[in-house]
Short mmCIF file of C-alpha atoms in Angstrom, two decimals:
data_model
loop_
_atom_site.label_atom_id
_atom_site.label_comp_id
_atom_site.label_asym_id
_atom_site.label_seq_id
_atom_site.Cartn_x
_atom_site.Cartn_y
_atom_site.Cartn_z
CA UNK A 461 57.79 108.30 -69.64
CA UNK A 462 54.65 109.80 -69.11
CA UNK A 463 53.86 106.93 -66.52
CA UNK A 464 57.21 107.76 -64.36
CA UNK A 465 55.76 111.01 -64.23
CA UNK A 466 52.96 110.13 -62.61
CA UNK A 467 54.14 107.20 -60.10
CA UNK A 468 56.90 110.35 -58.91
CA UNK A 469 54.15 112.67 -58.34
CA UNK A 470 51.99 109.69 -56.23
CA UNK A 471 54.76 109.36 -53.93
CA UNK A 472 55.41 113.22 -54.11
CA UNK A 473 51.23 113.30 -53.19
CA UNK A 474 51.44 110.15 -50.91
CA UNK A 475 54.39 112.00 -48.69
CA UNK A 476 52.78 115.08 -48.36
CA UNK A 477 49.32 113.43 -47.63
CA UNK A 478 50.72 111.48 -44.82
CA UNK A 479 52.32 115.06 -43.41
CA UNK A 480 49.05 116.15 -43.18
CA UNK A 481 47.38 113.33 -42.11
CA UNK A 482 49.46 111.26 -39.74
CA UNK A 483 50.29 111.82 -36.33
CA UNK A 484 54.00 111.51 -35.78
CA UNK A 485 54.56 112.10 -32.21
CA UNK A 486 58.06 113.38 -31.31
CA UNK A 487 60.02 112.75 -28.00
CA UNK A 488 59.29 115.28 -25.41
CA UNK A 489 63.05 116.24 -24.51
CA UNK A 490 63.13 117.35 -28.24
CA UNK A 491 60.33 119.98 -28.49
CA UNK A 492 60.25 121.39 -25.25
CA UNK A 493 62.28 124.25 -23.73
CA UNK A 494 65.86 123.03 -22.64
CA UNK A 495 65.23 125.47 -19.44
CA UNK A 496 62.41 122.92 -18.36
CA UNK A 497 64.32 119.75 -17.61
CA UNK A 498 65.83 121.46 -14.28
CA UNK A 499 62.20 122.31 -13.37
CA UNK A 500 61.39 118.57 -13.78
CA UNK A 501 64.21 116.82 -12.24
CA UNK A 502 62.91 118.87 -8.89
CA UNK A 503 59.46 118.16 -9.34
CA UNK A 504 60.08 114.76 -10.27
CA UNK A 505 62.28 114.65 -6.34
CA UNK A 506 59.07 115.64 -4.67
CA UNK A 507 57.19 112.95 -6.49
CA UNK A 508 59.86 110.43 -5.30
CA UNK A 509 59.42 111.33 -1.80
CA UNK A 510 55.98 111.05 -2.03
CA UNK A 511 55.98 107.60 -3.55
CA UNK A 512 58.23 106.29 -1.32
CA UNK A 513 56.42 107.65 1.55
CA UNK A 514 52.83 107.44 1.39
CA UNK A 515 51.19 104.04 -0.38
CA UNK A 516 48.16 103.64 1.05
CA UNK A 517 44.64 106.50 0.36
CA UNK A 518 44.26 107.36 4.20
CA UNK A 519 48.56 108.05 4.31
CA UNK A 520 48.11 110.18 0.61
CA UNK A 521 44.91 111.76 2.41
CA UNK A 522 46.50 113.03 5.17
CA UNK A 523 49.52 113.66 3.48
CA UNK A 524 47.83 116.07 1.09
CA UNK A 525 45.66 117.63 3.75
CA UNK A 526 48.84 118.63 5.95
CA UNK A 527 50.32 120.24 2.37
CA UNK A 528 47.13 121.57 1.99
CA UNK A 529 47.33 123.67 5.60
CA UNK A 530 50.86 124.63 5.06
CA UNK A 531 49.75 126.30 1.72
CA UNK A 532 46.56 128.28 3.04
CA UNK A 533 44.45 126.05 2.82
CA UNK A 534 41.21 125.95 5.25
CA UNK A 535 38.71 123.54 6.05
CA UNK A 536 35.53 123.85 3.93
CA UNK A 537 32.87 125.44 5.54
CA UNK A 538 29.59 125.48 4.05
CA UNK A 539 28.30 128.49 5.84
CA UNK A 540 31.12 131.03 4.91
CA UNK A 541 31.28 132.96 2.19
CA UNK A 542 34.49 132.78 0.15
CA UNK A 543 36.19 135.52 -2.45
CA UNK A 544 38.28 134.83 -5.00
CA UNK A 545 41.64 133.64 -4.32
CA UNK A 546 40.50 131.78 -1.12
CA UNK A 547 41.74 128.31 -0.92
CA UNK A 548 39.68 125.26 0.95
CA UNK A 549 39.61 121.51 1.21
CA UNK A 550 37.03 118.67 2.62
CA UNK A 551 38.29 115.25 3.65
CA UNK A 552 35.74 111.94 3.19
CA UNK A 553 36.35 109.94 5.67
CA UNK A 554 39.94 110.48 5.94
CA UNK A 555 40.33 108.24 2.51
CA UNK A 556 39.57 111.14 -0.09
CA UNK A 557 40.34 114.93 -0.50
CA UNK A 558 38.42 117.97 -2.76
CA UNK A 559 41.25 120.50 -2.69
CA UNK A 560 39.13 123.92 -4.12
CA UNK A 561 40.90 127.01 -5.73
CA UNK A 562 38.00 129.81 -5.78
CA UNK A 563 38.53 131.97 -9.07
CA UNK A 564 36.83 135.13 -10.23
CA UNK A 565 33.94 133.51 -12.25
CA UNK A 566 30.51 132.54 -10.34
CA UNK A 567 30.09 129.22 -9.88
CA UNK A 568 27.30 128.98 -12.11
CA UNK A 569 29.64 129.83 -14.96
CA UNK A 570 30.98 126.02 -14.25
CA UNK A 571 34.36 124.71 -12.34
CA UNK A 572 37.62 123.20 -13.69
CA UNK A 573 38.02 119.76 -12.10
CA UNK A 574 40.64 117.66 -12.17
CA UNK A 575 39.72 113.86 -10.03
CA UNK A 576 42.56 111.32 -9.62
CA UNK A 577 42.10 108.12 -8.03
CA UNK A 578 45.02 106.78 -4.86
CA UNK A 579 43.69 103.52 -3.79
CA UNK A 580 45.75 100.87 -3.80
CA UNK A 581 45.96 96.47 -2.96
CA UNK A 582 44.35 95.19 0.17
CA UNK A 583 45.89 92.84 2.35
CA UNK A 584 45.06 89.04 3.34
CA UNK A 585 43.57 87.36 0.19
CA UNK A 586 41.26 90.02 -0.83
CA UNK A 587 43.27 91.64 -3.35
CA UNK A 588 42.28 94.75 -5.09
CA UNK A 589 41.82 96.08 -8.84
CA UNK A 590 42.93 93.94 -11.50
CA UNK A 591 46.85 92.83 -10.15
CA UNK A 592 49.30 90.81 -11.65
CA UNK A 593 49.23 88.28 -8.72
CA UNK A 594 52.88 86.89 -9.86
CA UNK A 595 54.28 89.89 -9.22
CA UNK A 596 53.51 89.83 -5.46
CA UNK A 597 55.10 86.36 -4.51
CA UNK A 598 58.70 86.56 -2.46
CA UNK A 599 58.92 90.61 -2.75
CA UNK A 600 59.35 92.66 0.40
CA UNK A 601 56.12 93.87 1.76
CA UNK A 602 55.13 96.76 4.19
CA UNK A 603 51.92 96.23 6.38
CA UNK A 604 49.57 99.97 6.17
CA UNK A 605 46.46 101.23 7.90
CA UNK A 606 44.13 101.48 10.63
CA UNK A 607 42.55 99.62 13.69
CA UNK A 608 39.72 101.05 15.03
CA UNK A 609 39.53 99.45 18.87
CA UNK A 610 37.15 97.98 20.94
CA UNK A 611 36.47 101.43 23.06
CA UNK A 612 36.52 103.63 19.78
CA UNK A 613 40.17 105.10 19.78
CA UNK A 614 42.36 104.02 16.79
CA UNK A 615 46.04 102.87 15.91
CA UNK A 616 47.80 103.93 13.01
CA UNK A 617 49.33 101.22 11.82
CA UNK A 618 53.00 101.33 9.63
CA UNK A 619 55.36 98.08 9.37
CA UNK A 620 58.08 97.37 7.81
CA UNK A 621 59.45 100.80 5.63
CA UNK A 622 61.92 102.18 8.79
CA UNK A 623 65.47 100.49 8.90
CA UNK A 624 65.13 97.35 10.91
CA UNK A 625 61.24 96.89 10.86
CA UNK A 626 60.51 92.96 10.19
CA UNK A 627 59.13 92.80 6.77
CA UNK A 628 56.80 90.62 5.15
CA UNK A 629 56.22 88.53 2.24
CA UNK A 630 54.04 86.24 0.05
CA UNK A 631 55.38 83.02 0.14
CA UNK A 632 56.04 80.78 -3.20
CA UNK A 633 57.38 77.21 -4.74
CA UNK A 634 60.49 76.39 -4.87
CA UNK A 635 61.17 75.27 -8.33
CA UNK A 636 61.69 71.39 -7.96
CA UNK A 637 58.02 71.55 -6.10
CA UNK A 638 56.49 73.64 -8.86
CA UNK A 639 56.24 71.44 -11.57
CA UNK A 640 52.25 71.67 -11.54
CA UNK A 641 52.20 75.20 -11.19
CA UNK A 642 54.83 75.88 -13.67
CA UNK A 643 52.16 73.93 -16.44
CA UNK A 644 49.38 77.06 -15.66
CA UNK A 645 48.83 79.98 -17.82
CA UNK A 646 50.90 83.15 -16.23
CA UNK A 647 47.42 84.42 -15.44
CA UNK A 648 46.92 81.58 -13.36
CA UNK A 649 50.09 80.66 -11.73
CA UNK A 650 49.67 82.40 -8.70
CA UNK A 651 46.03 82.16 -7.64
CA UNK A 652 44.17 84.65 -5.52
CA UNK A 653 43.78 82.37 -2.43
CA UNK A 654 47.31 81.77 -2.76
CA UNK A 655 48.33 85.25 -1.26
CA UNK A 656 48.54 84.55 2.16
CA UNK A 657 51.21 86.57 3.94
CA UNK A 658 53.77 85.35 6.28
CA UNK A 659 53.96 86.99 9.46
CA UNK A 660 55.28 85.03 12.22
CA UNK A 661 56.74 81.31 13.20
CA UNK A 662 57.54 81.07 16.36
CA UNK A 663 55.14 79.58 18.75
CA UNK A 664 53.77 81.18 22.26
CA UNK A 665 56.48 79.75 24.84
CA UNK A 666 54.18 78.05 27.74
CA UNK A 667 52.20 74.97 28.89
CA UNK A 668 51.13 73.13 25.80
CA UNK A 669 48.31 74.64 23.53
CA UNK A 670 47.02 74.72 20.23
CA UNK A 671 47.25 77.86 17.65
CA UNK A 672 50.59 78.52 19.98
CA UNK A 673 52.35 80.22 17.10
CA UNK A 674 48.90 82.81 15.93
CA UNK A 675 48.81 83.34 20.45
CA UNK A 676 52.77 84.49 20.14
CA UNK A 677 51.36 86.99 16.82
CA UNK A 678 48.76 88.44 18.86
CA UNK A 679 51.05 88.48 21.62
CA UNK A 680 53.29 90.69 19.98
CA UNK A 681 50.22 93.29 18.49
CA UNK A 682 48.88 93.59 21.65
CA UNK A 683 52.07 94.50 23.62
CA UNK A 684 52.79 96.95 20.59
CA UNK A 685 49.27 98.41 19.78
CA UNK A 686 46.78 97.25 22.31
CA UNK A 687 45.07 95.19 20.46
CA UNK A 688 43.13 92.16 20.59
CA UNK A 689 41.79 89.68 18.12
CA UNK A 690 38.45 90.77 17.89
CA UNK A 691 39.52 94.60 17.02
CA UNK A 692 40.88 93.11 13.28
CA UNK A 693 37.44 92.98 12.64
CA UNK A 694 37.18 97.10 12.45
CA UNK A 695 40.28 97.13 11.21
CA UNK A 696 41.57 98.12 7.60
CA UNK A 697 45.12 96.92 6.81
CA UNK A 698 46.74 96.81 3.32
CA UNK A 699 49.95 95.21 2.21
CA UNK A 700 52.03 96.81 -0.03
CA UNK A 701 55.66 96.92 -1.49
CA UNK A 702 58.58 97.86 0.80
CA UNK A 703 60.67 99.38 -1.87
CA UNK A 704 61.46 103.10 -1.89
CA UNK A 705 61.25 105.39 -5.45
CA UNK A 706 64.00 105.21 -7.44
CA UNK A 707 66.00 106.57 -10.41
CA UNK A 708 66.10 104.10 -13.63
CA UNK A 709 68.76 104.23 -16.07
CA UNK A 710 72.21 106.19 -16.30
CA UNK A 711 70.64 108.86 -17.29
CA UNK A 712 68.10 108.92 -14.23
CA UNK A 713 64.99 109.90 -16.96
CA UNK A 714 62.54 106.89 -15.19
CA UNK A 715 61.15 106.54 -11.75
CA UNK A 716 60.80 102.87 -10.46
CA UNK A 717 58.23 103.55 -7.46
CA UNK A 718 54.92 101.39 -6.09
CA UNK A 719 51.49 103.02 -7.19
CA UNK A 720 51.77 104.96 -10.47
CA UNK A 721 49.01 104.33 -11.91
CA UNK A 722 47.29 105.85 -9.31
CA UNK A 723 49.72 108.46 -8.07
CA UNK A 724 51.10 109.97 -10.90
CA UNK A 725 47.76 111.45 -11.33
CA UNK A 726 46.99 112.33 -7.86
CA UNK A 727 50.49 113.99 -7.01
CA UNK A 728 50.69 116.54 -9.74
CA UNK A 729 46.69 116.95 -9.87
CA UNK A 730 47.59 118.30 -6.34
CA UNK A 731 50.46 120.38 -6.67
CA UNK A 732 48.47 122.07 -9.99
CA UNK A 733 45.82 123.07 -7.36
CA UNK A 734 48.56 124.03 -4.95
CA UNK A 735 50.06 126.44 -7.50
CA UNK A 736 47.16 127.91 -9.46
CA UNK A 737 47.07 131.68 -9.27
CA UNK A 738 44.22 133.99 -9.58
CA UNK A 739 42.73 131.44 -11.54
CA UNK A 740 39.29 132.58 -13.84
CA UNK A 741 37.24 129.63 -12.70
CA UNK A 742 36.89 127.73 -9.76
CA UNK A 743 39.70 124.82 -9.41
CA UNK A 744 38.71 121.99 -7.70
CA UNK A 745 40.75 119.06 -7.73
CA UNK A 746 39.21 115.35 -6.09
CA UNK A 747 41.35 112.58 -4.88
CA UNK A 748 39.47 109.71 -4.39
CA UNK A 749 39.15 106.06 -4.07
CA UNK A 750 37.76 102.70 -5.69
CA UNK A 751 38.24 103.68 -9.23
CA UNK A 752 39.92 100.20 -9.70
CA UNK A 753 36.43 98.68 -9.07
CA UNK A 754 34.16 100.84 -9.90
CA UNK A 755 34.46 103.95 -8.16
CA UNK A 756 31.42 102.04 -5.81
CA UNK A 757 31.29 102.44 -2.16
CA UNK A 758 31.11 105.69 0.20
CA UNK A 759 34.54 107.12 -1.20
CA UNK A 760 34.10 106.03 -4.95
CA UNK A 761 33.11 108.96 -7.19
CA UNK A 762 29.79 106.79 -7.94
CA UNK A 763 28.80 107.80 -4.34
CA UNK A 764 27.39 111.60 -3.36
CA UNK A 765 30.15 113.32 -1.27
CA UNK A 766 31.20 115.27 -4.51
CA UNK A 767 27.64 116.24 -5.85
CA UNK A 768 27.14 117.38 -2.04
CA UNK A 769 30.22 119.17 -2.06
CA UNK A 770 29.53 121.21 -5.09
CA UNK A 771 26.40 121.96 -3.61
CA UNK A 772 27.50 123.30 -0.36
CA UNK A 773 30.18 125.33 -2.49
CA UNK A 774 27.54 127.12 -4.39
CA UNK A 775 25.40 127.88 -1.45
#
């Protein structure tokens, strides 16, 4: 008797022990306000547009900067002196943005930063961040970036997510010629110099030549952007997937969209420094590049431009 006792107060113990220890997480759509999920489903619109819209750092970059000016904000000028409530951004070489909320603390009481990273995979081979290289093979494919030419101007360059722009795509087996391939590990069954993109067929039309079909390619890019062979090698062109955002499920609660590991950071990063009011401290929010390798180069957070940023803010 005495030891039923006891093994009912272990488990009466034991249950409230785990109360106070464990973490049981509950779904979101049961603890917060009912009045919130309209809020969301509009927020959650703007985020679509903006994934199916912008893929690439420079487009998110620019994108942001033009919200940015619509919203009050000015270009960051070290030699002005700012109040509270004024509102400025700096651009890194059009591939990052510091959006900067001034609040009514100094500076040297500390800032609120928020940094999300937007790059995304290169095109040609070089492919960027740790991908899932199956998952790029026969999928439609937009072509993104910038040329810089031979006499300095550039071409914005934007294939393939309009209604009737040629697409593109990473070619693969068929499966009666993939028995070898089909005997690799999943990591290995596409390899890295396997993602070469198909862009063209048809040769050059003319007196017999070699490379006809890579002359008709060029061919084409120069009558449409001026460009020549050469000018690819100041050029920075990323491939990426063609789809647009959309809704998962019958009851529309997921977004299927390209990039959301990078931008569903970045996006409402921004819009919280869009909408902060009278804030205490000084927001600044950074949207920047390379995190997938490192945050190295001249737009990875490993680099300067934010240290010097912060200084020419507290000048």
């Amino acid at each position: 008797m005495i030891e039923s006792v006891n093994t009912m107060a272990e488990k009466t113990n034991a249950k409230a022990l785990k109360e106070e220890l464990f973490y049981a997480p509950k779904h979101m759509a049961t603890v917060v306000e009912e009045d919130l999920f309209p809020k969301a489903d509009v927020f959650a619109e703007g985020y679509k547009d903006f994934m199916s819209n912008y893929k690439t750092e420079r487009e998110i970059t620019a994108f942001f900067k033009a919200e940015a000016e619509k919203r009050g904000y000015t270009e960051f000028d070290k030699t002005k002196t700012y109040q509270p409530g004024d509102r400025v951004y700096r651009v890194n070489r059009n591939k990052c943005i510091i959006l900067t909320a001034f609040g009514k603390k100094p500076l040297s009481e500390g800032l609120r930063i928020a940094a999300s990273h937007i790059e995304l995979a290169f095109f040609k081979t070089h492919y960027y961040g740790g991908i899932k290289k199956y998952q790029w093979t026969t999928i439609p494919l937009s072509l993104h970036g910038v040329i810089v030419k031979g006499d300095g101007t550039t071409v914005t360059v934007n294939i393939g997510e309009d209604e009737g722009d040629p697409q593109f795509v990473i070619t693969d087996l068929l499966p009666h010629l993939a028995k070898e391939q089909e005997k690799r590990t999943l990591a290995d069954a596409i390899k890295g110099e396997d993602l070469n993109v198909l862009v063209g067929s048809l040769p050059f039309k003319g007196e017999e030549e070699s490379e006809l079909v890579k002359l008709n390619i060029l061919k084409i890019l120069n009558e449409k952007y001026g460009i020549v062979e050469k000018d690819f090698l100041t050029a920075e062109l990323e491939l990426v997937p063609a789809f647009k955002a959309r809704d998962i499920g019958f009851d529309r609660s997921l977004i299927a969209a390209y990039g959301h590991d990078d931008k569903v950071c970045s996006y409402p990063a921004a819009i919280a420094n869009f909408e902060v009011e009278d804030p205490e401290y000084t927001v600044v929010t950074i949207l920047t590049d390379k995190e997938e390798i490192g945050s190295d180069g001249n737009t990875g957070l490993n680099s300067s431009y934010f240290k010097y940023f912060v200084e020419d803010l507290g000048e």
